[in-house]
Short mmCIF file of C-alpha atoms in Angstrom, two decimals:
data_model
loop_
_atom_site.label_atom_id
_atom_site.label_comp_id
_atom_site.label_asym_id
_atom_site.label_seq_id
_atom_site.Cartn_x
_atom_site.Cartn_y
_atom_site.Cartn_z
CA MET A 1 -13.08 20.13 -12.80
CA GLY A 2 -10.63 19.08 -15.24
CA CYS A 3 -6.97 18.96 -15.23
CA SER A 4 -4.87 22.32 -14.98
CA THR A 5 -2.08 23.99 -17.13
CA VAL A 6 1.34 24.87 -15.36
CA ALA A 7 -0.05 28.51 -15.77
CA ALA A 8 -3.37 27.61 -14.02
CA LEU A 9 -1.13 25.78 -11.25
CA ALA A 10 0.99 28.75 -10.60
CA GLU A 11 -2.09 31.15 -10.28
CA ASP A 12 -3.44 28.63 -7.61
CA LEU A 13 -0.10 28.63 -5.81
CA ARG A 14 -0.10 32.47 -5.82
CA SER A 15 -3.67 32.64 -4.53
CA ILE A 16 -2.73 30.52 -1.72
CA ASP A 17 0.35 32.90 -0.87
CA VAL A 18 2.93 30.25 -2.00
CA ASP A 19 6.07 32.41 -2.72
CA LEU A 20 7.32 31.21 -6.26
CA ALA A 21 10.00 33.67 -6.34
CA ARG A 22 11.51 31.88 -3.37
CA GLY A 23 11.35 28.45 -5.39
CA GLY A 24 7.73 27.64 -4.02
CA ASP A 25 8.28 28.58 -0.41
CA PHE A 26 4.89 27.18 1.27
CA SER A 27 6.03 28.55 4.68
CA ALA A 28 3.56 31.34 4.87
CA SER A 29 0.63 29.72 2.71
CA ARG A 30 -2.75 28.69 3.33
CA ARG A 31 -4.51 25.45 2.99
CA PRO A 32 -5.94 25.07 -0.59
CA PRO A 33 -9.67 25.30 -0.83
CA ALA A 34 -11.60 22.04 -1.68
CA ASP A 35 -11.95 22.79 -5.57
CA MET A 36 -8.51 23.50 -5.88
CA ILE A 37 -7.46 20.41 -4.04
CA ASP A 38 -9.46 18.55 -6.47
CA ARG A 39 -8.33 20.03 -9.51
CA TRP A 40 -4.78 19.28 -8.44
CA ALA A 41 -5.68 15.57 -7.57
CA GLU A 42 -7.25 15.32 -10.94
CA THR A 43 -4.03 16.61 -12.79
CA ALA A 44 -1.83 14.57 -10.52
CA ALA A 45 -3.97 11.69 -12.01
CA LEU A 46 -4.39 12.50 -15.58
CA GLY A 47 -2.60 15.93 -16.57
CA GLU A 48 0.15 16.35 -19.11
CA PRO A 49 3.48 15.44 -17.60
CA GLU A 50 4.88 19.03 -16.76
CA ALA A 51 1.59 19.95 -15.01
CA ARG A 52 1.26 16.61 -13.61
CA ALA A 53 4.57 16.74 -11.97
CA LEU A 54 3.98 20.17 -10.64
CA ALA A 55 0.58 19.24 -9.28
CA ILE A 56 2.31 16.18 -7.59
CA TRP A 57 4.94 18.39 -6.00
CA ALA A 58 2.20 20.88 -4.99
CA ILE A 59 0.01 18.34 -3.02
CA ARG A 60 3.15 17.02 -1.31
CA GLU A 61 4.10 20.48 -0.04
CA ALA A 62 0.83 21.60 0.97
CA ALA A 63 0.20 18.64 2.95
CA LEU A 64 3.67 19.24 4.78
CA ALA A 65 2.50 22.76 5.42
CA ALA A 66 -0.56 21.50 6.81
CA GLY A 67 0.83 18.97 9.06
CA ILE A 68 0.00 16.02 6.98
CA VAL A 69 3.49 14.01 7.16
CA PRO A 70 4.50 10.91 5.28
CA ALA A 71 5.70 8.68 8.17
CA SER A 72 7.22 5.28 9.18
CA VAL A 73 5.48 2.73 11.42
CA GLN A 74 8.77 1.38 12.77
CA GLU A 75 8.37 3.02 16.28
CA LEU A 76 4.74 1.95 16.62
CA TYR A 77 5.70 -1.80 15.78
CA LEU A 78 8.67 -1.64 18.05
CA ALA A 79 6.08 -0.67 20.75
CA ARG A 80 3.95 -3.44 19.88
CA ALA A 81 6.94 -5.69 20.34
CA ALA A 82 7.51 -4.32 23.54
CA GLY A 83 4.00 -4.92 24.74
CA ARG A 84 2.89 -1.38 25.08
CA TRP A 85 -0.11 -1.78 23.22
CA GLU A 86 -2.03 -4.97 21.92
CA GLY A 87 -5.42 -6.31 20.79
CA ARG A 88 -5.12 -4.38 17.46
CA THR A 89 -4.33 -5.34 13.61
CA VAL A 90 -3.20 -2.53 11.52
CA PRO A 91 -5.21 -2.85 8.13
CA ALA A 92 -2.75 -2.21 5.01
CA MET A 93 -4.97 -1.10 2.05
CA ASN A 94 -3.98 -1.35 -1.76
CA LEU A 95 -6.27 1.15 -3.46
CA ARG A 96 -5.84 1.32 -6.95
CA GLY A 97 -7.29 3.14 -9.85
CA TRP A 98 -9.78 5.52 -8.09
CA SER A 99 -7.26 6.36 -5.49
CA TYR A 100 -7.91 9.91 -4.48
CA GLN A 101 -11.91 9.33 -4.12
CA THR A 102 -11.16 5.87 -2.42
CA CYS A 103 -8.73 7.48 0.00
CA ARG A 104 -11.10 10.38 0.80
CA ALA A 105 -13.48 7.70 2.06
CA VAL A 106 -11.03 6.19 4.06
CA PHE A 107 -10.15 9.71 5.76
CA ARG A 108 -14.02 9.97 6.39
CA ALA A 109 -14.45 6.78 7.91
CA ALA A 110 -11.15 7.49 10.09
CA ARG A 111 -12.44 10.90 11.18
CA GLU A 112 -15.97 9.37 12.23
CA MET A 113 -13.79 6.77 14.40
CA ASP A 114 -10.86 8.95 15.24
CA ALA A 115 -8.81 6.19 13.65
CA ALA A 116 -5.14 6.74 12.78
CA LEU A 117 -3.48 3.42 12.76
CA PHE A 118 -3.81 2.39 9.03
CA ILE A 119 -1.72 2.11 6.03
CA PHE A 120 -2.11 2.94 2.33
CA GLU A 121 -0.02 0.56 0.36
CA GLN A 122 0.98 -0.19 -3.27
CA ALA A 123 2.68 -3.28 -4.93
CA VAL A 124 4.90 -2.89 -7.80
CA ALA A 125 2.63 -4.69 -10.01
CA GLU A 126 -0.07 -2.58 -9.06
CA ALA A 127 1.75 0.64 -10.12
CA LEU A 128 2.27 -0.68 -13.64
CA TYR A 129 -1.28 -2.23 -14.33
CA ALA A 130 -2.86 0.85 -13.10
CA ALA A 131 -0.38 3.14 -14.61
CA GLN A 132 0.05 4.78 -11.29
CA PRO A 133 3.60 5.43 -10.24
CA PRO A 134 4.48 5.55 -6.47
CA VAL A 135 4.45 9.60 -6.58
CA GLU A 136 1.08 9.69 -8.22
CA TYR A 137 -0.38 7.20 -5.49
CA THR A 138 1.48 9.36 -2.56
CA ALA A 139 -0.21 12.42 -4.40
CA ALA A 140 -3.61 10.55 -4.30
CA VAL A 141 -3.38 10.01 -0.53
CA LEU A 142 -1.99 13.39 0.83
CA ALA A 143 -4.53 15.26 -1.41
CA ALA A 144 -7.32 13.05 0.08
CA ALA A 145 -5.78 13.84 3.63
CA LEU A 146 -6.03 17.72 2.73
CA ARG A 147 -9.48 17.39 1.51
CA GLU A 148 -11.02 15.86 4.32
CA GLY A 149 -9.13 17.66 6.88
CA HIS A 150 -6.62 15.41 8.21
CA GLU A 151 -3.58 16.22 10.11
CA GLY A 152 -0.81 14.08 11.42
CA PRO A 153 1.09 10.98 10.17
CA VAL A 154 0.22 9.09 7.09
CA PHE A 155 1.58 5.87 6.42
CA LEU A 156 2.61 4.72 2.95
CA GLN A 157 3.85 1.31 2.32
CA ALA A 158 5.45 -0.69 -0.46
CA ASP A 159 3.95 -4.08 -0.77
CA HIS A 160 5.38 -7.30 -2.12
CA ASP A 161 8.79 -5.74 -3.23
CA GLN A 162 9.11 -9.32 -4.70
CA VAL A 163 12.39 -10.70 -6.37
CA ASN A 164 11.52 -12.59 -9.70
CA ALA A 165 12.76 -15.97 -9.11
CA ALA A 166 13.31 -16.84 -12.91
CA ALA A 167 14.92 -13.59 -13.62
CA TYR A 168 17.12 -14.05 -10.36
CA ALA A 169 18.31 -17.48 -11.71
CA ARG A 170 19.21 -15.87 -15.08
CA ASP A 171 21.05 -12.90 -13.99
CA ALA A 172 21.14 -12.44 -9.97
CA ALA A 173 23.05 -9.12 -10.32
CA ALA A 174 20.62 -7.62 -12.81
CA GLU A 175 17.55 -8.52 -10.86
CA ILE A 176 18.88 -7.10 -7.64
CA GLU A 177 19.76 -3.72 -9.45
CA ARG A 178 16.15 -3.70 -10.82
CA LEU A 179 14.65 -4.15 -7.14
CA GLU A 180 17.03 -1.70 -5.72
CA ALA A 181 15.89 0.99 -8.45
CA VAL A 182 12.24 0.31 -7.47
CA MET A 183 12.84 0.99 -3.85
CA ARG A 184 14.32 4.07 -4.81
CA GLU A 185 11.39 5.27 -6.38
CA GLN A 186 9.43 4.27 -3.43
CA VAL A 187 11.29 5.98 -1.11
CA ALA A 188 11.54 9.22 -3.16
CA ALA A 189 7.78 9.18 -3.28
CA GLY A 190 7.52 8.82 0.74
CA PHE A 191 7.09 5.21 1.15
CA TYR A 192 8.44 4.75 4.60
CA SER A 193 7.44 1.00 4.99
CA ILE A 194 8.43 -1.58 2.63
CA ASP A 195 7.97 -5.33 2.32
CA ILE A 196 10.79 -7.23 1.19
CA ASP A 197 9.50 -10.31 -0.53
CA ALA A 198 12.23 -13.02 -1.15
CA SER A 199 9.89 -15.68 -0.64
CA THR A 200 9.79 -16.55 -4.27
CA VAL A 201 13.47 -18.14 -4.05
CA VAL A 202 12.55 -20.38 -1.14
CA ASP A 203 13.23 -24.26 -2.49
CA LEU A 204 11.38 -26.79 -0.22
CA SER A 205 13.41 -29.52 -2.18
CA LEU A 206 16.26 -28.66 -0.16
CA PRO A 207 17.28 -31.09 2.55
CA THR A 208 17.01 -28.86 5.73
CA VAL A 209 14.42 -25.98 6.49
CA ARG A 210 17.48 -23.84 6.96
CA ASP A 211 18.74 -24.57 3.34
CA GLN A 212 15.34 -23.75 2.06
CA GLN A 213 15.39 -20.31 3.76
CA ARG A 214 19.03 -19.51 3.19
CA LEU A 215 18.92 -17.35 -0.07
CA ASN A 216 15.49 -15.67 1.11
CA ALA A 217 17.57 -14.76 4.11
CA GLU A 218 20.30 -13.47 2.22
CA LEU A 219 18.63 -11.39 0.02
CA THR A 220 16.29 -9.96 2.65
CA ALA A 221 19.44 -8.92 4.60
CA HIS A 222 21.07 -7.40 1.50
CA PHE A 223 17.86 -5.26 0.75
CA THR A 224 17.78 -4.34 4.47
CA ARG A 225 21.03 -2.76 4.22
CA PHE A 226 20.11 -1.09 1.15
CA VAL A 227 17.12 0.50 2.43
CA ARG A 228 18.88 1.64 5.47
CA SER A 229 21.55 3.40 3.01
CA ILE A 230 18.79 5.31 1.12
CA GLU A 231 16.60 6.27 3.82
CA PRO A 232 16.07 9.96 4.60
CA GLU A 233 18.07 11.41 7.49
CA GLY A 234 15.72 10.92 10.65
CA VAL A 235 13.73 8.14 9.24
CA THR A 236 13.95 4.46 10.12
CA ILE A 237 12.02 2.72 7.22
CA SER A 238 9.66 0.01 8.58
CA LEU A 239 11.01 -3.14 6.80
CA GLY A 240 9.26 -6.58 6.69
CA ALA A 241 10.24 -10.00 5.54
CA GLU A 242 8.39 -12.54 3.79
CA ILE A 243 8.91 -16.32 4.65
CA GLY A 244 5.77 -18.26 3.21
CA GLU A 245 4.77 -17.21 -0.24
CA VAL A 246 1.05 -16.46 -0.11
CA GLY A 247 -1.33 -18.99 -1.64
CA HIS A 248 1.22 -21.83 -1.06
CA GLU A 249 2.29 -23.90 1.78
CA ASN A 250 1.61 -22.87 5.20
CA THR A 251 4.52 -21.26 7.20
CA THR A 252 5.95 -23.05 10.16
CA PRO A 253 7.54 -21.78 13.52
CA GLU A 254 10.79 -23.79 12.34
CA GLU A 255 10.84 -21.85 9.06
CA LEU A 256 10.80 -18.45 11.14
CA ARG A 257 13.63 -19.46 13.35
CA GLU A 258 15.81 -20.76 10.66
CA PHE A 259 15.06 -17.58 8.43
CA MET A 260 15.88 -15.51 11.40
CA ALA A 261 19.18 -17.17 12.24
CA VAL A 262 20.57 -16.76 8.62
CA TYR A 263 19.18 -13.30 8.46
CA ARG A 264 20.81 -12.05 11.73
CA GLU A 265 23.89 -13.95 10.94
CA VAL A 266 24.23 -12.18 7.38
CA LEU A 267 23.29 -8.77 8.77
CA ALA A 268 25.92 -9.18 11.73
CA ALA A 269 28.78 -9.87 9.26
CA GLY A 270 28.25 -6.58 7.40
CA ASP A 271 29.69 -3.27 8.72
CA GLY A 272 27.88 -1.22 11.13
CA GLU A 273 24.62 -2.17 12.81
CA VAL A 274 21.39 -1.68 10.94
CA ALA A 275 17.95 -2.14 12.18
CA PRO A 276 16.36 -5.38 11.31
CA VAL A 277 12.65 -5.97 9.76
CA SER A 278 10.01 -5.37 12.51
CA LYS A 279 7.24 -7.82 11.03
CA ILE A 280 7.22 -11.36 8.98
CA SER A 281 4.69 -12.17 6.39
CA ILE A 282 3.46 -15.50 6.60
CA ASN A 283 1.21 -17.94 4.75
CA SER A 284 -1.93 -19.37 7.05
CA GLY A 285 -4.25 -20.64 4.45
CA THR A 286 -5.40 -17.88 2.34
CA HIS A 287 -4.91 -17.09 -1.14
CA HIS A 288 -4.50 -13.17 -2.60
CA GLY A 289 -8.02 -12.16 -3.84
CA GLY A 290 -9.55 -15.25 -2.56
CA LYS A 291 -10.49 -18.19 -4.78
CA MET A 292 -13.35 -17.91 -7.24
CA LEU A 293 -15.15 -21.07 -8.09
CA PRO A 294 -16.68 -22.05 -11.49
CA ASP A 295 -20.12 -21.21 -10.18
CA GLY A 296 -18.93 -17.40 -9.19
CA THR A 297 -18.92 -18.06 -5.72
CA LEU A 298 -15.98 -17.44 -3.27
CA ALA A 299 -14.48 -20.73 -1.94
CA ALA A 300 -14.45 -20.91 1.86
CA VAL A 301 -11.03 -19.99 3.45
CA GLU A 302 -9.79 -21.79 6.63
CA VAL A 303 -7.55 -19.59 8.19
CA ASP A 304 -4.86 -21.20 10.77
CA TYR A 305 -5.51 -18.76 13.26
CA ALA A 306 -3.48 -20.68 15.96
CA LEU A 307 -0.70 -20.59 13.47
CA VAL A 308 -0.82 -16.79 13.21
CA ARG A 309 -0.84 -16.64 17.00
CA THR A 310 2.19 -18.71 17.40
CA ILE A 311 4.33 -16.95 14.78
CA SER A 312 3.27 -13.41 16.03
CA ASP A 313 4.14 -14.53 19.76
CA LEU A 314 7.58 -15.83 18.48
CA CYS A 315 8.27 -12.71 16.59
CA ARG A 316 7.86 -10.50 19.82
CA SER A 317 9.25 -13.10 22.41
CA GLU A 318 12.42 -14.23 20.43
CA PHE A 319 13.09 -11.57 17.70
CA GLY A 320 11.92 -8.30 19.15
CA MET A 321 9.33 -7.81 15.96
CA GLY A 322 5.80 -6.43 16.14
CA GLY A 323 4.37 -9.88 14.57
CA ALA A 324 2.93 -11.54 11.88
CA VAL A 325 1.54 -10.09 8.77
CA GLN A 326 -1.69 -11.89 7.03
CA HIS A 327 -2.08 -11.54 3.31
CA GLY A 328 -5.02 -12.51 1.22
CA ALA A 329 -7.75 -11.59 3.66
CA SER A 330 -9.64 -9.23 1.35
CA THR A 331 -12.69 -11.61 0.76
CA LEU A 332 -12.95 -12.88 4.21
CA SER A 333 -16.24 -12.32 6.13
CA GLY A 334 -16.36 -9.85 8.96
CA GLU A 335 -16.38 -12.55 11.51
CA GLN A 336 -13.36 -14.05 10.26
CA LEU A 337 -11.46 -10.47 9.92
CA ALA A 338 -12.56 -9.57 13.51
CA ARG A 339 -10.53 -12.49 14.79
CA PHE A 340 -7.17 -11.30 13.85
CA PRO A 341 -6.58 -8.86 16.57
CA ARG A 342 -7.07 -11.56 19.04
CA THR A 343 -4.16 -13.55 17.30
CA GLY A 344 -1.60 -10.72 17.96
CA ALA A 345 -1.14 -10.28 14.00
CA ILE A 346 0.31 -6.99 13.58
CA GLU A 347 -0.81 -6.36 10.15
CA ILE A 348 -3.34 -7.21 7.55
CA HIS A 349 -3.10 -6.89 3.82
CA LEU A 350 -6.63 -5.76 2.12
CA ALA A 351 -7.04 -4.97 -1.79
CA LEU A 352 -9.29 -7.01 -3.83
CA GLY A 353 -12.48 -6.56 -1.69
CA PHE A 354 -12.37 -2.67 -2.40
CA ASN A 355 -11.86 -3.23 -5.95
CA ASN A 356 -14.80 -5.51 -6.32
CA LEU A 357 -16.97 -2.91 -4.39
CA ILE A 358 -16.27 -0.41 -6.86
CA PHE A 359 -16.53 -2.37 -10.09
CA ASP A 360 -19.89 -4.36 -8.85
CA HIS A 361 -21.28 -1.29 -7.47
CA PRO A 362 -24.94 -0.72 -8.53
CA ARG A 363 -24.69 2.88 -9.29
CA LEU A 364 -21.79 2.16 -11.76
CA PRO A 365 -23.17 2.44 -15.16
CA GLN A 366 -23.61 -0.99 -17.22
CA ALA A 367 -21.86 0.52 -19.97
CA VAL A 368 -18.79 1.55 -17.60
CA LYS A 369 -18.84 -2.33 -16.43
CA ASP A 370 -19.06 -3.54 -19.96
CA GLU A 371 -15.91 -1.53 -20.84
CA ILE A 372 -14.13 -3.08 -18.15
CA ARG A 373 -15.46 -6.73 -19.13
CA ASP A 374 -14.17 -5.96 -22.89
CA TYR A 375 -10.72 -4.62 -22.22
CA THR A 376 -9.95 -7.26 -19.95
CA PHE A 377 -11.05 -9.87 -22.35
CA ALA A 378 -9.50 -8.22 -25.37
CA HIS A 379 -6.10 -7.30 -23.56
CA HIS A 380 -5.35 -9.69 -20.98
CA GLY A 381 -6.86 -13.17 -22.48
CA ALA A 382 -3.52 -14.73 -22.90
CA GLU A 383 -2.94 -14.39 -18.97
CA ARG A 384 -6.17 -16.68 -18.76
CA HIS A 385 -5.51 -20.23 -17.08
CA PRO A 386 -6.60 -23.08 -18.81
CA ASP A 387 -9.02 -24.22 -16.12
CA GLU A 388 -10.64 -20.64 -15.64
CA ASN A 389 -14.14 -19.93 -17.06
CA ASP A 390 -15.30 -16.70 -18.08
CA VAL A 391 -16.40 -15.72 -14.68
CA GLN A 392 -13.41 -16.68 -12.89
CA PHE A 393 -11.15 -14.88 -15.33
CA LEU A 394 -12.89 -11.72 -15.18
CA TYR A 395 -12.91 -11.77 -11.53
CA ASN A 396 -9.19 -12.52 -11.23
CA THR A 397 -7.93 -10.27 -14.17
CA ARG A 398 -10.17 -7.25 -14.31
CA LYS A 399 -8.09 -5.24 -11.91
CA LYS A 400 -5.87 -4.64 -14.84
CA ALA A 401 -8.28 -2.62 -16.57
CA TRP A 402 -7.76 0.52 -14.34
CA LYS A 403 -4.92 1.37 -16.65
CA VAL A 404 -7.50 2.46 -19.39
CA MET A 405 -10.44 3.35 -16.80
CA LYS A 406 -9.00 5.81 -14.71
CA LYS A 407 -10.21 8.96 -16.62
CA ARG A 408 -13.70 7.22 -17.19
CA PHE A 409 -14.00 6.89 -13.45
CA TRP A 410 -13.10 10.66 -12.89
CA GLU A 411 -15.84 11.70 -15.54
CA LEU A 412 -18.57 9.64 -13.78
CA PRO A 413 -21.46 11.80 -12.53
CA GLN A 414 -21.01 13.57 -9.04
CA ASP A 415 -23.89 11.72 -7.82
CA VAL A 416 -22.64 8.29 -9.01
CA GLN A 417 -19.21 9.17 -7.49
CA ALA A 418 -20.99 10.17 -4.11
CA ASP A 419 -22.76 6.93 -3.67
CA ILE A 420 -19.83 4.73 -4.45
CA MET A 421 -17.66 6.79 -2.04
CA ALA A 422 -20.27 6.45 0.60
CA SER A 423 -20.29 2.56 0.18
CA LEU A 424 -16.28 2.63 0.34
CA GLN A 425 -16.69 4.61 3.40
CA GLU A 426 -18.86 2.00 5.15
CA MET A 427 -16.79 -0.70 4.12
CA PHE A 428 -13.66 1.09 5.62
CA ARG A 429 -15.57 1.72 8.97
CA ASN A 430 -16.42 -2.06 9.04
CA MET A 431 -12.81 -2.78 8.38
CA PHE A 432 -11.47 -0.32 11.26
CA THR A 433 -14.34 -1.75 13.48
CA TRP A 434 -12.97 -5.42 12.81
CA MET A 435 -9.31 -4.33 13.25
CA ASN A 436 -10.15 -2.60 16.32
CA VAL A 437 -8.14 0.77 15.21
CA GLY A 438 -10.75 3.23 16.25
CA GLU A 439 -9.60 5.65 18.62
CA THR A 440 -5.95 5.29 17.85
CA ARG A 441 -5.19 8.73 16.99
CA ALA A 442 -3.53 9.27 20.55
CA LEU A 443 -1.84 6.20 20.23
CA VAL A 444 -0.19 7.00 16.78
CA ARG A 445 0.52 10.54 18.44
CA GLU A 446 2.73 8.75 21.21
CA TYR A 447 4.84 6.75 19.11
CA ALA A 448 5.05 7.85 15.49
CA ARG A 449 8.14 9.85 14.46
CA PRO A 450 7.02 11.85 11.61
CA VAL A 451 9.95 13.82 9.71
CA LYS A 452 9.05 16.44 7.03
CA VAL A 453 10.80 15.52 3.98
CA HIS A 454 10.74 17.78 0.93
CA ALA A 455 10.12 16.28 -2.59
CA THR A 456 12.64 17.35 -5.14
CA LYS A 457 11.00 20.45 -7.08
CA PRO A 458 10.13 20.11 -10.75
CA GLU A 459 11.52 22.12 -13.48
CA ALA A 460 8.42 24.07 -13.71
CA ILE A 461 8.98 25.61 -10.17
CA THR A 462 12.62 26.77 -11.09
CA ARG A 463 11.25 28.26 -14.19
CA LEU A 464 8.47 30.18 -12.30
CA ALA A 465 10.99 31.41 -9.72
CA ARG A 466 12.85 33.39 -12.53
#
């Protein structure tokens, strides 16, 4: 394949009847052929800046023309709150550095199972350490949807839009401004679900639970109003809050009630009504990425399923939300994961398990595995905790090698790529089975309200129109 130039992309667009003279009008265009989508996806990930911007825009417009529309899960979650569906937990998947190929595996598994109720998500940290800004991630997801013949809504989500507690303590206004800029970038990229995470400022030393949660609730209310002020016309972005920082103390029902009391009070004090959060992230005994033991095995995780059920029930019965969100679940067993739909959990976040499959795959050449290891030790050694041995450090940190390994994975032999994608497809099929999201296309069609939002045209399109 290889990356395309602006001139080559222009020829591609003309060949599928995109009217460049009218500013890149896709209204009479044909769906791009497979090899063209592959080239565009590679250019979106690895191309020179001008060609990259054009490829990202072309993918987004071609997707809209084909009926593939970034959408919010808001109405689906409100329908869950109202009891119109149950027994399913929505998988939200963080797919990092080999995103186009991994997303193709997602859509293949979804087609096998008639699944449509799943989310592609990205955390701010992932965008940085994988050198994959939100618009690039969106392009990878939509290009994969095009390539695999998907039609309908596609759900993109910002994971952990997190307040840095230390930065907030130094300069609160600057930290708020930073996070607002992040949210603007995500919304512009088509992320119509955003998880606001101010749980980092919860202070458990304060005398009452309400005092402990107050700043979290106030900041969450602020960002709720901010997102409502920038969301595209016709789109209600799905928002989540977080009341228990993952990996720390387990959340309690009292914390939920006290957080919501302050949150509602602050929202009500502002001008005009705004749609509140529709889900709550909690801690129930898990850790992000699991906990690697010194001998290289993962520690057993005791999930408090009763807590997940209690919080989810309270979310629906008292606050009109879809339910609780489970983080840190990637390395749980299939038997453990399959229990979540029965708890009423609305959503589950999954990340490192996919990363581990790719980096540990038997078909991945040893030379590539060595490059990942060498980069991690050479460039991230300062992040190593004093109590980590080599195995633990590599396991916890190697995800940050994506920044330099992205091109290397695109260049893998096609048979190796195909075998890794097949393994990923099996993993996604299992996840969808455990989360009970097979046969959900009709459900998504009934409740999702996709709105076509066109991306800002790159300068190259303006020039080509002359």
